[in-house]
Amino acid sequence: MKKYMQEFIKKIEKDLEKKQECTEKELTDLIEKIRFFQHERLIHLMVTFFFSFLALIFMALGMISYLFLIPFAFLIVFLIFYIIHYFYLENGVQYLYRLYDELKIKLPKNGVKKKREK
């Protein structure tokens, strides 16, 4: 997902540099991708909460028996990497919001370019 988001952001940035104006379709395509990334971010947040809850349970059980500290240690390592990935998604989506604002500014005043009438 990280590579996919990076490639998409590079494509949008390149389009922003080249063009003076954008189309309504480009804007709706960006909104659609933002929704996909938002969904991915939400799923990762829920999984992060779930594994944090499991880590807390194993930590509490570790007070009873030290054997429960082994899965707790694995969960903590997993959570560290998962939180790093979640923050990348969060920052990437927020950056896409800024790109959306820039694209919106480059939209023609009347919304969609009309063809010249003869």
Short mmCIF file of C-alpha atoms in Angstrom, two decimals:
data_model
loop_
_atom_site.label_atom_id
_atom_site.label_comp_id
_atom_site.label_asym_id
_atom_site.label_seq_id
_atom_site.Cartn_x
_atom_site.Cartn_y
_atom_site.Cartn_z
CA MET A 1 0.00 0.00 0.00
CA LYS A 2 2.88 2.34 0.77
CA LYS A 3 4.39 1.97 -2.70
CA TYR A 4 0.97 2.37 -4.34
CA MET A 5 0.32 5.59 -2.42
CA GLN A 6 3.79 6.97 -3.23
CA GLU A 7 3.33 6.31 -6.96
CA PHE A 8 -0.12 7.88 -6.93
CA ILE A 9 1.14 10.99 -5.10
CA LYS A 10 4.03 11.36 -7.57
CA LYS A 11 1.58 11.12 -10.47
CA ILE A 12 -0.69 13.80 -9.02
CA GLU A 13 2.26 16.08 -8.25
CA LYS A 14 3.57 15.68 -11.80
CA ASP A 15 0.13 16.51 -13.20
CA LEU A 16 -0.09 19.59 -10.98
CA GLU A 17 3.26 20.87 -12.23
CA LYS A 18 2.41 20.39 -15.90
CA LYS A 19 -1.11 21.76 -16.08
CA GLN A 20 -2.52 25.22 -15.61
CA GLU A 21 -6.06 23.87 -15.25
CA CYS A 22 -7.52 20.53 -14.29
CA THR A 23 -10.72 18.78 -15.24
CA GLU A 24 -13.64 17.73 -13.10
CA LYS A 25 -12.78 14.09 -13.86
CA GLU A 26 -9.29 14.46 -12.39
CA LEU A 27 -10.82 15.92 -9.26
CA THR A 28 -13.38 13.11 -8.90
CA ASP A 29 -10.67 10.49 -9.54
CA LEU A 30 -8.61 11.99 -6.73
CA ILE A 31 -11.63 11.99 -4.41
CA GLU A 32 -12.24 8.33 -5.21
CA LYS A 33 -8.62 7.41 -4.40
CA ILE A 34 -8.78 9.44 -1.19
CA ARG A 35 -11.83 7.41 -0.17
CA PHE A 36 -9.96 4.16 -0.82
CA PHE A 37 -7.02 5.34 1.26
CA GLN A 38 -9.36 6.55 4.02
CA HIS A 39 -10.95 3.12 4.14
CA GLU A 40 -7.53 1.48 4.34
CA ARG A 41 -6.57 3.89 7.11
CA LEU A 42 -9.73 3.08 9.08
CA ILE A 43 -9.11 -0.68 8.84
CA HIS A 44 -5.52 -0.22 9.99
CA LEU A 45 -6.69 1.91 12.93
CA MET A 46 -9.16 -0.78 14.03
CA VAL A 47 -6.50 -3.51 13.75
CA THR A 48 -4.06 -1.33 15.71
CA PHE A 49 -6.62 -0.89 18.50
CA PHE A 50 -7.35 -4.62 18.53
CA PHE A 51 -3.68 -5.59 18.83
CA SER A 52 -3.11 -2.90 21.46
CA PHE A 53 -5.97 -4.37 23.47
CA LEU A 54 -4.49 -7.87 23.10
CA ALA A 55 -1.09 -6.56 24.20
CA LEU A 56 -2.66 -5.03 27.31
CA ILE A 57 -4.41 -8.31 28.11
CA PHE A 58 -1.16 -10.27 27.77
CA MET A 59 0.65 -7.68 29.87
CA ALA A 60 -1.97 -8.06 32.61
CA LEU A 61 -1.77 -11.85 32.35
CA GLY A 62 2.01 -11.48 32.58
CA MET A 63 1.47 -10.42 36.18
CA ILE A 64 0.07 -13.91 36.83
CA SER A 65 2.57 -15.93 34.81
CA TYR A 66 5.72 -14.86 33.04
CA LEU A 67 4.85 -17.10 30.07
CA PHE A 68 2.32 -14.50 28.93
CA LEU A 69 5.07 -11.94 28.52
CA ILE A 70 6.39 -13.81 25.46
CA PRO A 71 3.28 -13.11 23.31
CA PHE A 72 3.20 -9.63 24.84
CA ALA A 73 6.73 -8.96 23.52
CA PHE A 74 5.78 -10.20 20.03
CA LEU A 75 2.68 -8.02 20.03
CA ILE A 76 4.66 -4.96 21.08
CA VAL A 77 7.15 -5.45 18.24
CA PHE A 78 4.28 -5.98 15.80
CA LEU A 79 2.51 -2.88 17.11
CA ILE A 80 5.56 -0.68 16.68
CA PHE A 81 5.81 -1.53 12.98
CA TYR A 82 2.05 -1.34 12.53
CA ILE A 83 1.87 2.11 14.12
CA ILE A 84 4.67 3.32 11.85
CA HIS A 85 2.70 2.05 8.85
CA TYR A 86 -0.51 3.64 10.15
CA PHE A 87 1.16 7.03 10.56
CA TYR A 88 2.45 6.79 7.00
CA LEU A 89 -1.12 6.18 5.80
CA GLU A 90 -2.42 9.03 7.95
CA ASN A 91 0.17 11.51 6.68
CA GLY A 92 -0.29 10.31 3.09
CA VAL A 93 -4.05 10.85 3.21
CA GLN A 94 -3.61 14.30 4.74
CA TYR A 95 -1.14 15.15 1.98
CA LEU A 96 -3.72 13.99 -0.58
CA TYR A 97 -6.15 16.47 1.00
CA ARG A 98 -3.67 19.27 0.26
CA LEU A 99 -3.24 18.02 -3.32
CA TYR A 100 -7.02 18.00 -3.68
CA ASP A 101 -7.13 21.64 -2.58
CA GLU A 102 -4.44 22.53 -5.14
CA LEU A 103 -6.34 20.70 -7.89
CA LYS A 104 -9.54 22.44 -6.88
CA ILE A 105 -7.83 25.82 -7.28
CA LYS A 106 -6.76 24.86 -10.81
CA LEU A 107 -10.35 24.03 -11.76
CA PRO A 108 -11.77 26.46 -14.34
CA LYS A 109 -14.03 29.14 -12.85
CA ASN A 110 -17.19 27.69 -14.39
CA GLY A 111 -16.36 24.16 -13.14
CA VAL A 112 -15.96 22.34 -16.45
CA LYS A 113 -14.39 23.72 -19.61
CA LYS A 114 -17.03 24.31 -22.23
CA LYS A 115 -16.37 23.91 -25.92
CA ARG A 116 -16.39 27.09 -27.96
CA GLU A 117 -19.61 27.64 -29.80
CA LYS A 118 -19.41 28.61 -33.47
#
